[in-house]
């Protein structure tokens, strides 16, 4: 296992180009199951989650290819298997989005339940209700979701996809994909409005699907006989972009994040402005301006955030925001409305000297004048990113163990940060933590 060693106290300066979005590419790759023609994603990020998705698709009988330039292609031949086992699926909850396209294409799907994850139960009941509304029979058996379409295929329907927490991103992706090949019209109420869902919908349209209302909570899908292949560049990763922007804000350097969609990050740039972080924004770039975050007159101001579905503050940036707030002037209140238990970074940030108290789904952060480096353990992807950010400003060295989590969602983070002046290296973890 590897660890990252970060030496704090170096101001970042420079530009970083954002990769294709992890949470867009995973369902787009699953959409390849809807056709026997190749689906090509030229800008797929080099992430372990993408490799896992390719293994899952490979297990189903797809031909998959990854070129040196990053481009990925998938072809799902006619004799697909409908069985995806625990071995691959358990590694990544995102693989649950093969259920909808598999069911639509082969008429059946047996997919291992992904299981819980470190930040909570993460049920898929809404996905399953959506399939049932399209006429499928769904049961849970021996840890698998077993779904069967009627003999003459799925039927379009009017259905509601809301959950106790609002909408569901992968649930919308799953049901939208299933509906593309259903007979007749489906109206999905309570659809997720996240840009990644819209991107998937646009990819499906490029494959021949008929979809309206993308980006709104009412998505209408007119089923078609068949879909064709496509070449699809996914949207830039707004969470990766936001993470690097916060790195600029924390180190006080001029960090230009290029190749992003600033309209997908409006809520973050607003909150950064509220925190008095100097910032410039263009249509496809964002740039923090140089300042001294440790100067009492310039310290970022404590600023509250509450996570919500898009266009609200993303849960996937909550941990990184908390890292920024540990050095802010004053007390900030962070409330997690999507995953009330997504706070594994909290005790680890505390090891670096952060003062944080948790009350149920709320964290109260008292900004401190300094953090000090320490060994910490990464427990999930975004928590790991928060620890790297904190390490960039902590005195001395921060050793981040179990760093494989970060490779799930950030393409070689140390090689993106180093050219901007970060002192960060990857080492074999002799402690084996
Ligand atoms: N929920 C239900 N029932 C369901 C589905 C969801 O109650 O059937 C609840 C969840 O427990 C949660 C809320 O609804 O409280 C939202 O969950 P959602 O289904 O939207 O999450 P997801 O689709 O499983 C995706 C991203 C996550 C991101 C969330 C929220 C992918 C591969 N994953 O998950 O990304 O946090 O949306 O925006 O797209 C990450 O990248 O680090 C990550 C965890």
Short mmCIF file of N, CA and C in Angstrom, two decimals, residues 241-356:
data_model
loop_
_atom_site.label_atom_id
_atom_site.label_comp_id
_atom_site.label_asym_id
_atom_site.label_seq_id
_atom_site.Cartn_x
_atom_site.Cartn_y
_atom_site.Cartn_z
N UNK A 241 -12.06 20.02 -9.82
CA UNK A 241 -11.81 21.46 -10.00
C UNK A 241 -11.94 22.18 -8.67
N UNK A 242 -13.02 21.88 -7.95
CA UNK A 242 -13.27 22.55 -6.66
C UNK A 242 -12.17 22.25 -5.66
N UNK A 243 -11.66 21.02 -5.69
CA UNK A 243 -10.61 20.64 -4.74
C UNK A 243 -9.35 21.46 -4.99
N UNK A 244 -8.96 21.60 -6.28
CA UNK A 244 -7.74 22.37 -6.58
C UNK A 244 -7.94 23.86 -6.29
N UNK A 245 -9.17 24.34 -6.49
CA UNK A 245 -9.44 25.74 -6.18
C UNK A 245 -9.29 25.98 -4.66
N UNK A 246 -9.79 25.05 -3.89
CA UNK A 246 -9.66 25.19 -2.43
C UNK A 246 -8.18 25.08 -2.03
N UNK A 247 -7.40 24.28 -2.77
CA UNK A 247 -5.95 24.20 -2.49
C UNK A 247 -5.32 25.59 -2.67
N UNK A 248 -5.73 26.29 -3.72
CA UNK A 248 -5.23 27.67 -3.94
C UNK A 248 -5.66 28.58 -2.80
N UNK A 249 -6.93 28.45 -2.41
CA UNK A 249 -7.47 29.30 -1.34
C UNK A 249 -6.72 29.05 -0.03
N UNK A 250 -6.39 27.80 0.25
CA UNK A 250 -5.76 27.48 1.54
C UNK A 250 -4.30 27.90 1.58
N UNK A 251 -3.59 27.77 0.45
CA UNK A 251 -2.16 28.10 0.48
C UNK A 251 -1.92 29.58 0.13
N UNK A 252 -2.98 30.28 -0.29
CA UNK A 252 -2.84 31.70 -0.60
C UNK A 252 -2.15 31.96 -1.93
N UNK A 253 -2.09 30.95 -2.78
CA UNK A 253 -1.39 31.12 -4.06
C UNK A 253 -2.34 31.38 -5.21
N UNK A 254 -1.70 31.73 -6.34
CA UNK A 254 -2.50 31.97 -7.53
C UNK A 254 -2.60 30.63 -8.28
N UNK A 255 -3.74 29.97 -8.13
CA UNK A 255 -3.95 28.66 -8.76
C UNK A 255 -5.03 28.80 -9.82
N UNK A 256 -4.65 28.49 -11.05
CA UNK A 256 -5.62 28.60 -12.13
C UNK A 256 -6.10 27.20 -12.50
N UNK A 257 -7.38 26.99 -12.35
CA UNK A 257 -7.98 25.68 -12.66
C UNK A 257 -8.57 25.80 -14.06
N UNK A 258 -7.99 25.04 -14.99
CA UNK A 258 -8.37 25.20 -16.40
C UNK A 258 -9.20 24.03 -16.89
N UNK A 259 -9.96 24.30 -17.94
CA UNK A 259 -10.72 23.23 -18.59
C UNK A 259 -11.90 22.78 -17.76
N UNK A 260 -12.43 23.70 -16.91
CA UNK A 260 -13.59 23.32 -16.09
C UNK A 260 -14.84 24.06 -16.56
N UNK A 261 -15.96 23.80 -15.95
CA UNK A 261 -17.20 24.55 -16.23
C UNK A 261 -17.51 25.36 -14.98
N UNK A 262 -17.23 26.67 -15.02
CA UNK A 262 -17.42 27.44 -13.79
C UNK A 262 -18.90 27.51 -13.41
N UNK A 263 -19.81 27.37 -14.41
CA UNK A 263 -21.24 27.39 -14.05
C UNK A 263 -21.63 26.19 -13.20
N UNK A 264 -20.85 25.12 -13.25
CA UNK A 264 -21.14 23.95 -12.41
C UNK A 264 -20.65 24.16 -10.98
N UNK A 265 -19.91 25.26 -10.75
CA UNK A 265 -19.30 25.46 -9.43
C UNK A 265 -19.72 26.79 -8.81
N UNK A 266 -20.86 27.33 -9.29
CA UNK A 266 -21.28 28.67 -8.82
C UNK A 266 -21.39 28.71 -7.30
N UNK A 267 -21.93 27.65 -6.71
CA UNK A 267 -22.13 27.70 -5.26
C UNK A 267 -20.78 27.75 -4.53
N UNK A 268 -19.78 27.05 -5.04
CA UNK A 268 -18.46 27.08 -4.39
C UNK A 268 -17.83 28.47 -4.54
N UNK A 269 -17.90 29.05 -5.73
CA UNK A 269 -17.26 30.36 -5.90
C UNK A 269 -17.98 31.42 -5.05
N UNK A 270 -19.31 31.28 -4.90
CA UNK A 270 -20.04 32.21 -4.03
C UNK A 270 -19.57 32.08 -2.59
N UNK A 271 -19.47 30.84 -2.12
CA UNK A 271 -19.05 30.63 -0.73
C UNK A 271 -17.61 31.12 -0.52
N UNK A 272 -16.74 30.90 -1.53
CA UNK A 272 -15.35 31.37 -1.40
C UNK A 272 -15.33 32.90 -1.31
N UNK A 273 -16.21 33.53 -2.06
CA UNK A 273 -16.28 35.00 -1.99
C UNK A 273 -16.78 35.42 -0.62
N UNK A 274 -17.78 34.71 -0.11
CA UNK A 274 -18.29 35.01 1.25
C UNK A 274 -17.14 34.89 2.25
N UNK A 275 -16.23 33.94 1.98
CA UNK A 275 -15.10 33.71 2.90
C UNK A 275 -13.96 34.71 2.65
N UNK A 276 -14.18 35.66 1.72
CA UNK A 276 -13.19 36.70 1.38
C UNK A 276 -11.94 36.13 0.71
N UNK A 277 -12.08 35.00 0.03
CA UNK A 277 -10.94 34.46 -0.73
C UNK A 277 -10.93 35.18 -2.09
N UNK A 278 -9.81 35.83 -2.44
CA UNK A 278 -9.78 36.54 -3.72
C UNK A 278 -9.79 35.58 -4.89
N UNK A 279 -10.65 35.87 -5.87
CA UNK A 279 -10.96 34.88 -6.90
C UNK A 279 -11.29 35.56 -8.21
N UNK A 280 -10.87 34.95 -9.30
CA UNK A 280 -11.36 35.40 -10.61
C UNK A 280 -12.00 34.22 -11.31
N UNK A 281 -13.05 34.52 -12.07
CA UNK A 281 -13.83 33.43 -12.67
C UNK A 281 -14.05 33.71 -14.15
N UNK A 282 -13.72 32.74 -15.00
CA UNK A 282 -14.04 32.82 -16.42
C UNK A 282 -14.97 31.67 -16.76
N UNK A 283 -15.43 31.58 -18.01
CA UNK A 283 -16.38 30.51 -18.34
C UNK A 283 -15.81 29.11 -18.16
N UNK A 284 -14.51 28.93 -18.53
CA UNK A 284 -13.93 27.59 -18.41
C UNK A 284 -12.66 27.60 -17.57
N UNK A 285 -12.54 28.57 -16.69
CA UNK A 285 -11.41 28.59 -15.74
C UNK A 285 -11.83 29.30 -14.46
N UNK A 286 -11.08 28.99 -13.42
CA UNK A 286 -11.28 29.63 -12.11
C UNK A 286 -9.89 29.89 -11.57
N UNK A 287 -9.69 31.01 -10.89
CA UNK A 287 -8.33 31.30 -10.42
C UNK A 287 -8.37 31.97 -9.06
N UNK A 288 -7.68 31.38 -8.10
CA UNK A 288 -7.53 32.07 -6.82
C UNK A 288 -6.40 33.09 -6.98
N UNK A 289 -6.52 34.22 -6.31
CA UNK A 289 -5.50 35.26 -6.39
C UNK A 289 -4.61 35.19 -5.14
N UNK A 290 -3.37 35.65 -5.33
CA UNK A 290 -2.42 35.55 -4.21
C UNK A 290 -2.87 36.43 -3.04
N UNK A 291 -2.77 35.89 -1.84
CA UNK A 291 -3.02 36.64 -0.61
C UNK A 291 -2.36 35.88 0.52
N UNK A 292 -2.37 36.45 1.71
CA UNK A 292 -1.73 35.74 2.83
C UNK A 292 -2.79 35.27 3.81
N UNK A 293 -3.19 34.01 3.70
CA UNK A 293 -4.29 33.53 4.55
C UNK A 293 -3.94 33.48 6.03
N UNK A 294 -2.63 33.63 6.37
CA UNK A 294 -2.24 33.61 7.78
C UNK A 294 -2.12 35.02 8.36
N UNK A 295 -2.23 36.03 7.49
CA UNK A 295 -2.22 37.42 7.98
C UNK A 295 -3.59 37.69 8.63
N UNK A 296 -3.61 38.11 9.90
CA UNK A 296 -4.89 38.29 10.59
C UNK A 296 -5.87 39.16 9.80
N UNK A 297 -5.33 40.09 9.02
CA UNK A 297 -6.23 40.98 8.27
C UNK A 297 -6.80 40.30 7.02
N UNK A 298 -6.16 39.20 6.58
CA UNK A 298 -6.60 38.59 5.32
C UNK A 298 -7.15 37.18 5.49
N UNK A 299 -7.10 36.65 6.71
CA UNK A 299 -7.54 35.24 6.90
C UNK A 299 -8.92 35.02 6.30
N UNK A 300 -9.15 33.82 5.71
CA UNK A 300 -10.50 33.54 5.21
C UNK A 300 -11.50 33.66 6.36
N UNK A 301 -12.67 34.15 6.04
CA UNK A 301 -13.70 34.30 7.07
C UNK A 301 -14.48 33.01 7.23
N UNK A 302 -14.80 32.66 8.46
CA UNK A 302 -15.60 31.44 8.69
C UNK A 302 -16.93 31.59 7.94
N UNK A 303 -17.27 30.58 7.16
CA UNK A 303 -18.46 30.65 6.31
C UNK A 303 -19.20 29.31 6.37
N UNK A 304 -20.47 29.37 6.71
CA UNK A 304 -21.26 28.14 6.86
C UNK A 304 -21.64 27.56 5.51
N UNK A 305 -21.71 26.24 5.43
CA UNK A 305 -22.31 25.62 4.24
C UNK A 305 -23.22 24.46 4.69
N UNK A 306 -24.21 24.22 3.85
CA UNK A 306 -25.09 23.06 4.03
C UNK A 306 -25.11 22.34 2.69
N UNK A 307 -24.88 21.04 2.71
CA UNK A 307 -24.86 20.32 1.44
C UNK A 307 -26.29 20.04 0.98
N UNK A 308 -26.47 20.12 -0.32
CA UNK A 308 -27.78 19.88 -0.95
C UNK A 308 -27.53 19.25 -2.31
N UNK A 309 -28.61 18.79 -2.92
CA UNK A 309 -28.52 18.35 -4.31
C UNK A 309 -28.18 19.56 -5.18
N UNK A 310 -27.66 19.31 -6.37
CA UNK A 310 -27.31 20.38 -7.30
C UNK A 310 -28.53 21.27 -7.56
N UNK A 311 -28.40 22.58 -7.62
CA UNK A 311 -27.17 23.36 -7.61
C UNK A 311 -26.70 23.78 -6.22
N UNK A 312 -27.10 23.06 -5.19
CA UNK A 312 -26.64 23.37 -3.84
C UNK A 312 -25.19 22.96 -3.64
N UNK A 313 -24.70 23.18 -2.44
CA UNK A 313 -23.29 22.87 -2.16
C UNK A 313 -23.10 21.35 -2.19
N UNK A 314 -22.17 20.82 -3.02
CA UNK A 314 -22.05 19.37 -3.18
C UNK A 314 -21.49 18.67 -1.95
N UNK A 315 -22.10 17.56 -1.59
CA UNK A 315 -21.56 16.74 -0.50
C UNK A 315 -20.12 16.31 -0.81
N UNK A 316 -19.80 16.17 -2.09
CA UNK A 316 -18.46 15.70 -2.46
C UNK A 316 -17.38 16.79 -2.26
N UNK A 317 -17.79 18.00 -1.86
CA UNK A 317 -16.81 19.05 -1.52
C UNK A 317 -16.89 19.43 -0.04
N UNK A 318 -17.73 18.73 0.70
CA UNK A 318 -17.91 19.11 2.12
C UNK A 318 -16.63 18.94 2.93
N UNK A 319 -15.92 17.82 2.71
CA UNK A 319 -14.70 17.56 3.50
C UNK A 319 -13.62 18.59 3.15
N UNK A 320 -13.51 18.92 1.86
CA UNK A 320 -12.49 19.89 1.43
C UNK A 320 -12.81 21.28 2.01
N UNK A 321 -14.13 21.61 2.04
CA UNK A 321 -14.52 22.90 2.62
C UNK A 321 -14.16 22.93 4.11
N UNK A 322 -14.37 21.80 4.76
CA UNK A 322 -14.03 21.75 6.20
C UNK A 322 -12.53 21.99 6.40
N UNK A 323 -11.72 21.44 5.50
CA UNK A 323 -10.27 21.66 5.61
C UNK A 323 -9.98 23.17 5.54
N UNK A 324 -10.64 23.87 4.62
CA UNK A 324 -10.43 25.32 4.52
C UNK A 324 -10.88 26.02 5.80
N UNK A 325 -12.04 25.58 6.32
CA UNK A 325 -12.58 26.25 7.51
C UNK A 325 -11.72 26.04 8.75
N UNK A 326 -10.88 24.98 8.76
CA UNK A 326 -10.02 24.78 9.94
C UNK A 326 -9.01 25.91 10.09
N UNK A 327 -8.78 26.68 9.01
CA UNK A 327 -7.82 27.79 9.12
C UNK A 327 -8.51 29.15 9.02
N UNK A 328 -9.85 29.15 9.05
CA UNK A 328 -10.57 30.41 8.88
C UNK A 328 -10.63 31.19 10.19
N UNK A 329 -10.99 32.43 10.08
CA UNK A 329 -11.13 33.30 11.23
C UNK A 329 -12.57 33.18 11.76
N UNK A 330 -12.75 32.47 12.86
CA UNK A 330 -14.08 32.36 13.44
C UNK A 330 -14.62 30.94 13.43
N UNK A 331 -15.91 30.85 13.71
CA UNK A 331 -16.55 29.53 13.86
C UNK A 331 -17.51 29.32 12.70
N UNK A 332 -17.39 28.19 12.03
CA UNK A 332 -18.31 27.91 10.92
C UNK A 332 -19.11 26.65 11.23
N UNK A 333 -20.28 26.60 10.63
CA UNK A 333 -21.19 25.48 10.84
C UNK A 333 -21.39 24.78 9.50
N UNK A 334 -21.05 23.49 9.47
CA UNK A 334 -21.17 22.72 8.24
C UNK A 334 -22.24 21.66 8.47
N UNK A 335 -23.25 21.63 7.61
CA UNK A 335 -24.34 20.67 7.80
C UNK A 335 -24.41 19.77 6.59
N UNK A 336 -24.47 18.47 6.85
CA UNK A 336 -24.46 17.47 5.77
C UNK A 336 -25.87 16.93 5.60
N UNK A 337 -26.52 17.31 4.51
CA UNK A 337 -27.91 16.91 4.30
C UNK A 337 -28.05 15.71 3.36
N UNK A 338 -26.96 15.32 2.70
CA UNK A 338 -27.08 14.18 1.77
C UNK A 338 -26.68 12.89 2.48
N UNK A 339 -25.53 12.91 3.13
CA UNK A 339 -25.07 11.73 3.89
C UNK A 339 -24.75 12.19 5.31
N UNK A 340 -25.74 12.09 6.24
CA UNK A 340 -25.55 12.67 7.58
C UNK A 340 -24.32 12.15 8.31
N UNK A 341 -23.77 11.01 7.90
CA UNK A 341 -22.60 10.45 8.61
C UNK A 341 -21.31 10.63 7.85
N UNK A 342 -21.28 11.48 6.85
CA UNK A 342 -20.07 11.61 6.04
C UNK A 342 -19.04 12.52 6.73
N UNK A 343 -18.52 12.03 7.85
CA UNK A 343 -17.62 12.87 8.65
C UNK A 343 -16.38 12.10 9.08
N UNK A 344 -15.93 11.13 8.29
CA UNK A 344 -14.75 10.35 8.71
C UNK A 344 -13.49 11.20 8.75
N UNK A 345 -13.48 12.29 8.01
CA UNK A 345 -12.31 13.16 7.98
C UNK A 345 -12.17 13.95 9.29
N UNK A 346 -13.25 14.01 10.04
CA UNK A 346 -13.26 14.89 11.22
C UNK A 346 -12.20 14.49 12.27
N UNK A 347 -12.18 13.23 12.73
CA UNK A 347 -11.13 12.89 13.71
C UNK A 347 -9.72 12.99 13.13
N UNK A 348 -9.58 12.79 11.82
CA UNK A 348 -8.24 12.87 11.21
C UNK A 348 -7.79 14.33 11.13
N UNK A 349 -8.71 15.22 10.77
CA UNK A 349 -8.36 16.66 10.77
C UNK A 349 -8.02 17.10 12.20
N UNK A 350 -8.72 16.52 13.17
CA UNK A 350 -8.44 16.85 14.57
C UNK A 350 -7.00 16.45 14.93
N UNK A 351 -6.50 15.36 14.34
CA UNK A 351 -5.12 14.94 14.60
C UNK A 351 -4.11 15.99 14.12
N UNK A 352 -4.55 16.81 13.16
CA UNK A 352 -3.65 17.87 12.67
C UNK A 352 -3.84 19.16 13.49
N UNK A 353 -4.69 19.08 14.51
CA UNK A 353 -4.86 20.24 15.39
C UNK A 353 -6.13 21.03 15.12
N UNK A 354 -6.98 20.52 14.21
CA UNK A 354 -8.22 21.26 13.93
C UNK A 354 -9.18 21.10 15.11
N UNK A 355 -9.95 22.15 15.35
CA UNK A 355 -10.93 22.10 16.45
C UNK A 355 -12.31 21.95 15.85
N UNK A 356 -12.84 20.74 15.93
CA UNK A 356 -14.14 20.47 15.30
C UNK A 356 -14.99 19.66 16.27
#
